[in-house]
mmCIF file of C-alpha atoms and ligand atoms in Angstrom:
data_model
loop_
_atom_site.group_PDB
_atom_site.id
_atom_site.type_symbol
_atom_site.label_atom_id
_atom_site.label_comp_id
_atom_site.label_asym_id
_atom_site.label_seq_id
_atom_site.Cartn_x
_atom_site.Cartn_y
_atom_site.Cartn_z
ATOM 1 C CA UNK A 1 69.804 181.002 290.963
ATOM 2 C CA UNK A 2 69.419 180.687 287.411
ATOM 3 C CA UNK A 3 67.963 177.519 285.784
ATOM 4 C CA UNK A 4 70.170 175.681 283.383
ATOM 5 C CA UNK A 5 67.165 174.536 281.249
ATOM 6 C CA UNK A 6 66.181 175.428 277.868
ATOM 7 C CA UNK A 7 62.452 175.034 277.068
ATOM 8 C CA UNK A 8 61.094 172.730 274.381
ATOM 9 C CA UNK A 9 57.454 171.786 273.671
ATOM 10 C CA UNK A 10 57.977 167.929 272.594
ATOM 11 C CA UNK A 11 58.312 166.609 269.976
ATOM 12 C CA UNK A 12 60.652 168.972 267.971
ATOM 13 C CA UNK A 13 61.752 168.535 264.617
ATOM 14 C CA UNK A 14 64.707 170.307 262.642
ATOM 15 C CA UNK A 15 66.458 170.003 259.256
ATOM 16 C CA UNK A 16 69.451 167.720 259.200
ATOM 17 C CA UNK A 17 71.686 170.546 258.580
ATOM 18 C CA UNK A 18 70.933 172.096 261.989
ATOM 19 C CA UNK A 19 72.102 169.210 263.947
ATOM 20 C CA UNK A 20 74.656 171.206 265.758
ATOM 21 C CA UNK A 21 72.329 174.301 265.738
ATOM 22 C CA UNK A 22 71.238 175.665 269.151
ATOM 23 C CA UNK A 23 67.502 175.157 269.001
ATOM 24 C CA UNK A 24 65.049 177.659 270.468
ATOM 25 C CA UNK A 25 61.525 177.572 270.901
ATOM 26 C CA UNK A 26 59.992 180.728 269.139
ATOM 27 C CA UNK A 27 56.927 179.466 268.545
ATOM 28 C CA UNK A 28 54.775 176.236 269.198
ATOM 29 C CA UNK A 29 53.122 174.047 266.682
ATOM 30 C CA UNK A 30 51.973 175.624 263.394
ATOM 31 C CA UNK A 31 49.164 177.582 261.885
ATOM 32 C CA UNK A 32 48.458 174.851 259.500
ATOM 33 C CA UNK A 33 47.210 171.344 259.200
ATOM 34 C CA UNK A 34 48.878 169.584 256.477
ATOM 35 C CA UNK A 35 47.400 165.961 256.422
ATOM 36 C CA UNK A 36 50.970 164.256 256.538
ATOM 37 C CA UNK A 37 52.680 166.428 259.087
ATOM 38 C CA UNK A 38 53.118 165.121 262.508
ATOM 39 C CA UNK A 39 54.360 168.641 264.088
ATOM 40 C CA UNK A 40 51.163 170.381 264.088
ATOM 41 C CA UNK A 41 48.942 167.718 265.567
ATOM 42 C CA UNK A 42 48.489 167.776 269.233
ATOM 43 C CA UNK A 43 49.908 171.306 269.410
ATOM 44 C CA UNK A 44 48.266 174.308 269.951
ATOM 45 C CA UNK A 45 49.879 177.074 268.064
ATOM 46 C CA UNK A 46 51.329 179.925 270.140
ATOM 47 C CA UNK A 47 53.840 182.711 269.857
ATOM 48 C CA UNK A 48 56.036 182.345 272.678
ATOM 49 C CA UNK A 49 56.680 186.064 274.784
ATOM 50 C CA UNK A 50 59.806 187.614 273.979
ATOM 51 C CA UNK A 51 60.835 187.444 277.729
ATOM 52 C CA UNK A 52 60.170 183.302 277.552
ATOM 53 C CA UNK A 53 62.769 183.157 274.545
ATOM 54 C CA UNK A 54 65.163 185.742 275.828
ATOM 55 C CA UNK A 55 65.432 183.424 279.119
ATOM 56 C CA UNK A 56 66.321 180.452 277.131
ATOM 57 C CA UNK A 57 68.796 182.685 275.044
ATOM 58 C CA UNK A 58 70.325 183.813 278.190
ATOM 59 C CA UNK A 59 70.430 180.136 279.547
ATOM 60 C CA UNK A 60 71.944 178.939 276.404
ATOM 61 C CA UNK A 61 74.488 181.751 276.739
ATOM 62 C CA UNK A 62 75.595 180.564 280.089
ATOM 63 C CA UNK A 63 75.780 177.182 279.142
ATOM 64 C CA UNK A 64 77.319 177.498 275.776
ATOM 65 C CA UNK A 65 79.091 181.002 275.931
ATOM 66 C CA UNK A 66 80.418 182.645 272.948
ATOM 67 C CA UNK A 67 80.468 179.157 270.954
ATOM 68 C CA UNK A 68 76.927 179.106 269.453
ATOM 69 C CA UNK A 69 77.398 179.864 265.612
ATOM 70 C CA UNK A 70 73.954 178.587 264.431
ATOM 71 C CA UNK A 71 70.553 178.822 265.846
ATOM 72 C CA UNK A 72 67.362 177.548 264.612
ATOM 73 C CA UNK A 73 63.971 179.035 265.706
ATOM 74 C CA UNK A 74 61.634 176.164 266.328
ATOM 75 C CA UNK A 75 58.483 175.351 265.502
ATOM 76 C CA UNK A 76 56.883 174.363 262.492
ATOM 77 C CA UNK A 77 56.469 177.605 260.782
ATOM 78 C CA UNK A 78 58.160 180.281 263.194
ATOM 79 C CA UNK A 79 58.342 182.803 260.074
ATOM 80 C CA UNK A 80 54.781 183.216 261.105
ATOM 81 C CA UNK A 81 55.909 185.239 264.094
ATOM 82 C CA UNK A 82 55.097 188.849 263.900
ATOM 83 C CA UNK A 83 57.955 190.976 262.217
ATOM 84 C CA UNK A 84 58.936 192.941 265.340
ATOM 85 C CA UNK A 85 58.946 189.872 267.365
ATOM 86 C CA UNK A 86 61.273 187.900 265.180
ATOM 87 C CA UNK A 87 63.485 190.845 264.731
ATOM 88 C CA UNK A 88 63.648 191.322 268.436
ATOM 89 C CA UNK A 89 64.772 188.111 269.094
ATOM 90 C CA UNK A 90 67.293 187.899 266.306
ATOM 91 C CA UNK A 91 68.892 190.971 267.271
ATOM 92 C CA UNK A 92 69.051 189.677 270.734
ATOM 93 C CA UNK A 93 70.513 186.535 269.892
ATOM 94 C CA UNK A 94 73.000 188.196 267.944
ATOM 95 C CA UNK A 95 74.018 190.578 270.654
ATOM 96 C CA UNK A 96 74.660 187.661 272.775
ATOM 97 C CA UNK A 97 76.726 185.431 270.461
ATOM 98 C CA UNK A 98 79.004 187.411 268.281
ATOM 99 C CA UNK A 99 80.068 184.629 266.561
ATOM 100 C CA UNK A 100 76.472 183.794 265.099
ATOM 101 C CA UNK A 101 76.859 182.689 261.382
ATOM 102 C CA UNK A 102 72.864 182.464 261.191
ATOM 103 C CA UNK A 103 69.943 182.156 262.361
ATOM 104 C CA UNK A 104 67.197 180.109 260.462
ATOM 105 C CA UNK A 105 63.614 178.749 260.690
ATOM 106 C CA UNK A 106 60.911 176.862 259.200
ATOM 107 C CA UNK A 107 58.470 178.979 256.899
ATOM 108 C CA UNK A 108 55.282 178.375 255.137
ATOM 109 C CA UNK A 109 55.407 180.199 251.573
ATOM 110 C CA UNK A 110 52.704 182.267 252.917
ATOM 111 C CA UNK A 111 54.572 183.352 255.921
ATOM 112 C CA UNK A 112 57.251 184.777 253.549
ATOM 113 C CA UNK A 113 54.619 186.339 251.258
ATOM 114 C CA UNK A 114 53.109 188.049 254.307
ATOM 115 C CA UNK A 115 56.133 190.142 254.944
ATOM 116 C CA UNK A 116 57.173 192.961 253.333
ATOM 117 C CA UNK A 117 60.701 192.924 251.027
ATOM 118 C CA UNK A 118 61.721 195.719 253.661
ATOM 119 C CA UNK A 119 61.109 193.666 256.530
ATOM 120 C CA UNK A 120 62.881 190.431 254.962
ATOM 121 C CA UNK A 121 65.720 192.384 254.288
ATOM 122 C CA UNK A 122 66.102 193.848 257.973
ATOM 123 C CA UNK A 123 65.683 190.047 259.216
ATOM 124 C CA UNK A 124 68.300 189.154 256.936
ATOM 125 C CA UNK A 125 70.524 191.905 257.781
ATOM 126 C CA UNK A 126 69.880 190.998 261.806
ATOM 127 C CA UNK A 127 70.878 187.390 260.907
ATOM 128 C CA UNK A 128 68.311 185.547 259.689
ATOM 129 C CA UNK A 129 69.631 184.134 256.717
ATOM 130 C CA UNK A 130 68.053 180.767 255.982
ATOM 131 C CA UNK A 131 64.386 179.703 255.680
ATOM 132 C CA UNK A 132 63.526 176.372 255.132
ATOM 133 C CA UNK A 133 60.172 176.312 253.001
ATOM 134 C CA UNK A 134 57.939 173.115 252.624
ATOM 135 C CA UNK A 135 57.503 172.627 248.560
ATOM 136 C CA UNK A 136 56.054 169.223 248.954
ATOM 137 C CA UNK A 137 54.742 169.436 245.007
ATOM 138 C CA UNK A 138 54.211 171.679 242.229
ATOM 139 C CA UNK A 139 50.884 170.412 241.506
ATOM 140 C CA UNK A 140 48.319 172.248 242.672
ATOM 141 C CA UNK A 141 45.605 169.125 242.828
ATOM 142 C CA UNK A 142 48.017 167.430 245.326
ATOM 143 C CA UNK A 143 48.564 170.557 247.379
ATOM 144 C CA UNK A 144 44.960 170.946 247.795
ATOM 145 C CA UNK A 145 44.241 167.054 248.614
ATOM 146 C CA UNK A 146 46.799 167.305 251.513
ATOM 147 C CA UNK A 147 45.396 170.869 252.724
ATOM 148 C CA UNK A 148 48.736 172.547 252.340
ATOM 149 C CA UNK A 149 47.105 175.880 251.531
ATOM 150 C CA UNK A 150 49.542 177.024 249.052
ATOM 151 C CA UNK A 151 49.771 176.916 245.016
ATOM 152 C CA UNK A 152 52.863 176.315 243.334
ATOM 153 C CA UNK A 153 52.532 180.151 242.417
ATOM 154 C CA UNK A 154 52.771 180.958 246.302
ATOM 155 C CA UNK A 155 56.040 178.905 246.320
ATOM 156 C CA UNK A 156 57.901 180.657 243.333
ATOM 157 C CA UNK A 157 57.068 183.720 244.705
ATOM 158 C CA UNK A 158 58.369 183.373 247.977
ATOM 159 C CA UNK A 159 61.680 181.647 246.576
ATOM 160 C CA UNK A 160 61.948 185.176 244.626
ATOM 161 C CA UNK A 161 60.962 187.241 247.406
ATOM 162 C CA UNK A 162 64.123 185.242 249.442
ATOM 163 C CA UNK A 163 66.285 185.681 247.025
ATOM 164 C CA UNK A 164 65.831 189.288 246.119
ATOM 165 C CA UNK A 165 65.967 190.128 250.029
ATOM 166 C CA UNK A 166 69.179 187.961 250.947
ATOM 167 C CA UNK A 167 67.225 185.055 252.636
ATOM 168 C CA UNK A 168 68.533 181.853 251.491
ATOM 169 C CA UNK A 169 65.674 179.492 250.477
ATOM 170 C CA UNK A 170 65.911 175.680 251.171
ATOM 171 C CA UNK A 171 62.750 173.768 249.879
ATOM 172 C CA UNK A 172 61.644 170.229 250.613
ATOM 173 C CA UNK A 173 59.813 168.151 248.330
ATOM 174 C CA UNK A 174 57.889 164.805 249.404
ATOM 175 C CA UNK A 175 58.557 161.723 247.426
ATOM 176 C CA UNK A 176 55.472 159.544 247.576
ATOM 177 C CA UNK A 177 53.021 162.052 248.285
ATOM 178 C CA UNK A 178 50.751 161.190 245.617
ATOM 179 C CA UNK A 179 50.567 157.418 246.982
ATOM 180 C CA UNK A 180 50.351 154.487 244.267
ATOM 181 C CA UNK A 181 48.365 156.460 241.622
ATOM 182 C CA UNK A 182 50.601 156.214 238.335
ATOM 183 C CA UNK A 183 48.984 159.517 236.627
ATOM 184 C CA UNK A 184 49.221 161.705 239.727
ATOM 185 C CA UNK A 185 52.640 160.572 240.513
ATOM 186 C CA UNK A 186 53.876 161.479 237.151
ATOM 187 C CA UNK A 187 52.234 165.101 237.226
ATOM 188 C CA UNK A 188 53.604 165.412 240.872
ATOM 189 C CA UNK A 189 56.951 165.108 239.696
ATOM 190 C CA UNK A 190 56.822 167.073 236.228
ATOM 191 C CA UNK A 191 55.021 169.872 238.169
ATOM 192 C CA UNK A 192 57.521 169.762 240.785
ATOM 193 C CA UNK A 193 60.428 169.956 238.249
ATOM 194 C CA UNK A 194 58.850 172.918 236.646
ATOM 195 C CA UNK A 195 58.333 174.789 240.144
ATOM 196 C CA UNK A 196 61.824 174.499 240.850
ATOM 197 C CA UNK A 197 63.009 175.693 237.300
ATOM 198 C CA UNK A 198 60.675 178.446 237.822
ATOM 199 C CA UNK A 199 61.805 179.442 241.372
ATOM 200 C CA UNK A 200 65.601 179.680 240.293
ATOM 201 C CA UNK A 201 67.302 182.902 241.032
ATOM 202 C CA UNK A 202 68.412 183.384 237.742
ATOM 203 C CA UNK A 203 64.791 184.750 236.901
ATOM 204 C CA UNK A 204 64.993 187.316 239.587
ATOM 205 C CA UNK A 205 68.789 188.051 240.773
ATOM 206 C CA UNK A 206 70.392 190.327 237.811
ATOM 207 C CA UNK A 207 73.821 191.936 237.811
ATOM 208 C CA UNK A 208 75.325 189.827 240.426
ATOM 209 C CA UNK A 209 76.554 186.192 241.233
ATOM 210 C CA UNK A 210 73.489 183.802 241.461
ATOM 211 C CA UNK A 211 73.458 182.772 245.212
ATOM 212 C CA UNK A 212 73.240 179.025 246.344
ATOM 213 C CA UNK A 213 70.355 177.858 247.278
ATOM 214 C CA UNK A 214 69.053 174.188 248.249
ATOM 215 C CA UNK A 215 66.221 171.716 247.244
ATOM 216 C CA UNK A 216 66.155 168.433 249.280
ATOM 217 C CA UNK A 217 63.994 165.457 248.662
ATOM 218 C CA UNK A 218 62.291 163.598 251.604
ATOM 219 C CA UNK A 219 60.376 160.274 251.068
ATOM 220 C CA UNK A 220 56.686 160.465 252.640
ATOM 221 C CA UNK A 221 56.451 158.724 256.029
ATOM 222 C CA UNK A 222 53.061 157.674 257.607
ATOM 223 C CA UNK A 223 53.109 159.021 261.198
ATOM 224 C CA UNK A 224 50.312 157.811 263.446
ATOM 225 C CA UNK A 225 47.773 160.326 264.388
ATOM 226 C CA UNK A 226 47.671 162.117 261.015
ATOM 227 C CA UNK A 227 44.809 161.890 258.431
ATOM 228 C CA UNK A 228 47.127 160.122 255.795
ATOM 229 C CA UNK A 229 47.703 157.664 258.510
ATOM 230 C CA UNK A 230 43.972 157.318 258.800
ATOM 231 C CA UNK A 231 43.545 157.121 255.048
ATOM 232 C CA UNK A 232 46.454 154.488 254.796
ATOM 233 C CA UNK A 233 44.634 152.017 257.399
ATOM 234 C CA UNK A 234 41.285 152.414 255.640
ATOM 235 C CA UNK A 235 42.635 151.614 252.487
ATOM 236 C CA UNK A 236 41.995 155.125 250.982
ATOM 237 C CA UNK A 237 45.595 155.887 250.574
ATOM 238 C CA UNK A 238 48.306 153.093 249.256
ATOM 239 C CA UNK A 239 51.934 154.213 250.008
ATOM 240 C CA UNK A 240 54.430 153.564 247.469
ATOM 241 C CA UNK A 241 57.593 151.102 247.718
ATOM 242 C CA UNK A 242 61.410 152.137 247.507
ATOM 243 C CA UNK A 243 61.144 151.374 243.502
ATOM 244 C CA UNK A 244 58.587 153.856 243.143
ATOM 245 C CA UNK A 245 59.627 156.490 245.059
ATOM 246 C CA UNK A 246 63.322 155.927 243.105
ATOM 247 C CA UNK A 247 61.126 156.243 240.102
ATOM 248 C CA UNK A 248 59.679 159.576 241.177
ATOM 249 C CA UNK A 249 63.027 161.005 242.037
ATOM 250 C CA UNK A 250 64.429 160.086 238.487
ATOM 251 C CA UNK A 251 61.423 162.026 236.924
ATOM 252 C CA UNK A 252 61.880 165.148 239.228
ATOM 253 C CA UNK A 253 65.801 165.095 238.239
ATOM 254 C CA UNK A 254 64.990 164.270 234.451
ATOM 255 C CA UNK A 255 62.848 167.521 234.293
ATOM 256 C CA UNK A 256 65.230 170.019 235.909
ATOM 257 C CA UNK A 257 66.073 172.637 233.234
ATOM 258 C CA UNK A 258 69.122 174.576 232.434
ATOM 259 C CA UNK A 259 67.492 177.183 234.408
ATOM 260 C CA UNK A 260 68.731 175.606 237.504
ATOM 261 C CA UNK A 261 72.344 176.512 238.526
ATOM 262 C CA UNK A 262 73.721 176.856 242.139
ATOM 263 C CA UNK A 263 71.314 174.516 243.605
ATOM 264 C CA UNK A 264 72.397 172.017 245.937
ATOM 265 C CA UNK A 265 70.351 168.756 245.906
ATOM 266 C CA UNK A 266 70.161 166.525 248.632
ATOM 267 C CA UNK A 267 67.829 163.737 249.771
ATOM 268 C CA UNK A 268 69.932 162.956 252.896
ATOM 269 C CA UNK A 269 66.922 163.271 255.255
ATOM 270 C CA UNK A 270 66.491 160.030 257.360
ATOM 271 C CA UNK A 271 63.082 159.329 255.523
ATOM 272 C CA UNK A 272 64.764 158.669 251.957
ATOM 273 C CA UNK A 273 65.550 155.243 250.829
ATOM 274 C CA UNK A 274 68.618 156.581 248.636
ATOM 275 C CA UNK A 275 70.854 159.372 250.025
ATOM 276 C CA UNK A 276 72.236 161.554 247.291
ATOM 277 C CA UNK A 277 73.653 164.743 247.011
ATOM 278 C CA UNK A 278 74.910 167.070 243.981
ATOM 279 C CA UNK A 279 74.604 170.491 242.517
ATOM 280 C CA UNK A 280 71.666 170.931 239.926
ATOM 281 C CA UNK A 281 71.812 170.959 236.874
ATOM 282 C CA UNK A 282 75.612 170.104 236.633
ATOM 283 C CA UNK A 283 75.455 166.789 238.595
ATOM 284 C CA UNK A 284 72.353 165.933 236.654
ATOM 285 C CA UNK A 285 73.435 162.978 234.738
ATOM 286 C CA UNK A 286 75.731 161.586 237.777
ATOM 287 C CA UNK A 287 72.809 161.683 240.067
ATOM 288 C CA UNK A 288 70.541 159.864 237.279
ATOM 289 C CA UNK A 289 73.316 157.310 236.992
ATOM 290 C CA UNK A 290 73.181 156.419 240.709
ATOM 291 C CA UNK A 291 69.257 156.354 240.744
ATOM 292 C CA UNK A 292 69.401 153.968 237.787
ATOM 293 C CA UNK A 293 71.806 151.556 239.585
ATOM 294 C CA UNK A 294 69.856 151.416 242.652
ATOM 295 C CA UNK A 295 66.643 150.479 240.582
ATOM 296 C CA UNK A 296 68.558 147.663 239.316
ATOM 297 C CA UNK A 297 70.903 146.481 242.084
ATOM 298 C CA UNK A 298 69.269 148.387 245.396
ATOM 299 C CA UNK A 299 72.912 148.383 246.619
ATOM 300 C CA UNK A 300 72.631 151.555 248.605
ATOM 301 C CA UNK A 301 68.934 151.602 249.562
ATOM 302 C CA UNK A 302 68.298 152.102 253.057
ATOM 303 C CA UNK A 303 66.152 149.260 254.881
ATOM 304 C CA UNK A 304 62.549 150.311 256.010
ATOM 305 C CA UNK A 305 63.334 150.066 259.703
ATOM 306 C CA UNK A 306 66.240 152.708 259.261
ATOM 307 C CA UNK A 307 63.765 155.386 257.762
ATOM 308 C CA UNK A 308 62.699 158.071 260.214
ATOM 309 C CA UNK A 309 61.309 161.916 260.355
HETATM 310 C C1 SAM B 1 58.429 170.393 260.156
HETATM 311 S S1 SAM B 1 58.025 170.823 258.221
HETATM 312 C C2 SAM B 1 57.957 172.651 258.687
HETATM 313 C C3 SAM B 1 57.816 173.158 257.084
HETATM 314 C C4 SAM B 1 56.788 174.488 256.771
HETATM 315 N N1 SAM B 1 56.212 174.504 258.056
HETATM 316 C C5 SAM B 1 56.312 174.603 255.522
HETATM 317 O O1 SAM B 1 55.154 174.002 255.745
HETATM 318 O O2 SAM B 1 56.999 175.069 254.577
HETATM 319 C C6 SAM B 1 59.595 170.474 257.446
HETATM 320 C C7 SAM B 1 59.050 169.378 256.246
HETATM 321 O O3 SAM B 1 59.025 168.058 256.487
HETATM 322 C C8 SAM B 1 58.450 167.494 255.750
HETATM 323 N N2 SAM B 1 57.491 166.424 256.165
HETATM 324 C C9 SAM B 1 56.763 166.854 256.999
HETATM 325 N N3 SAM B 1 55.808 165.617 257.616
HETATM 326 C C10 SAM B 1 56.387 164.684 256.671
HETATM 327 C C11 SAM B 1 55.790 163.280 256.503
HETATM 328 N N4 SAM B 1 55.260 162.569 256.955
HETATM 329 N N5 SAM B 1 56.825 162.719 255.520
HETATM 330 C C12 SAM B 1 57.885 162.973 254.730
HETATM 331 N N6 SAM B 1 58.317 164.707 255.028
HETATM 332 C C13 SAM B 1 57.274 165.435 255.892
HETATM 333 C C14 SAM B 1 57.732 168.464 254.776
HETATM 334 O O4 SAM B 1 58.372 168.481 253.576
HETATM 335 C C15 SAM B 1 57.659 169.557 255.416
HETATM 336 O O5 SAM B 1 57.931 170.785 254.771
HETATM 337 S S1 SF4 B 2 54.073 170.813 256.634
HETATM 338 FE FE1 SF4 B 2 54.781 172.656 257.719
HETATM 339 S S2 SF4 B 2 52.788 174.215 257.245
HETATM 340 FE FE2 SF4 B 2 52.260 171.788 256.835
HETATM 341 S S3 SF4 B 2 51.372 171.483 259.349
HETATM 342 FE FE3 SF4 B 2 53.668 170.775 259.019
HETATM 343 S S4 SF4 B 2 54.704 172.397 259.822
HETATM 344 FE FE4 SF4 B 2 52.712 173.271 259.209
#
């Protein structure tokens, strides 16, 4: 008798664009401890054994048949899995689901840098087509303060490596990460725009068409149990309000250069005060117009109680 239950190590988080994907627990927790992130605290990092993952994939095959088109490998940084394990589960998933269009996962920039170009190419060929990478900020002081364990240069190198190997990178930026600190907030946004300008595929992909890539903004949430929550309660950290967050997004968009093209920009994650979508740099003025309007009339601002992670 087979069980019809797929194992999850709760709570699980996935990007908004993976809402209809089959979620498969490949790792548990995360190898990092960023001060703002809830997905690591309370979970012990673990790479699940192939047999356990295989059992869940087999169960999903029995439940959904061959309908599955997208798979998202949980957890916080599933790209940290050893190359062979990741290749094996991607191959197995593809063998069960012939209609699979892509497998994807969360990846810390260093998980990508720790794999060779050949390994990343093989993973992409096997079906691992997208990596969600936490940029958070392009400002190295802020990255250090939030214990991100990466620099802007690491993120740029990781994006370039993805473009060269056929993995689509999707980067997330956290608005409000500097808290109510005007000087750091401006540096946060200018340096983040600079990082995105330098991460653009135009710097590494030559002789063929520029691939689409993704940049999303999230707005800082203060989850209980995290160091940023402790600092907020003690008064050491003051969160920004919706106007300040919008103003940060404005600085970011204003500083995007002509180097950026084919970049799908979104702020549709539930943490945001203002949901936007456009293509950078093409739609820069349109996006800025909507931000300006909402700074004045707040007509599209999401109420605080609707925000979430
Ligand atoms: C579950 S994490 C996985 C990302 C991946 N481990 C990495 O670091 O590159 C996904 C993203 O959610 C965002 N995030 C996590 N905690 C957040 C918070 N408290 N407020 C807003 N965004 C947050 C960050 O952008 C983070 O990179
Ligand atoms: S943001 Fe990413 S790297 Fe940092 S703790 Fe969360 S899951 Fe891990």
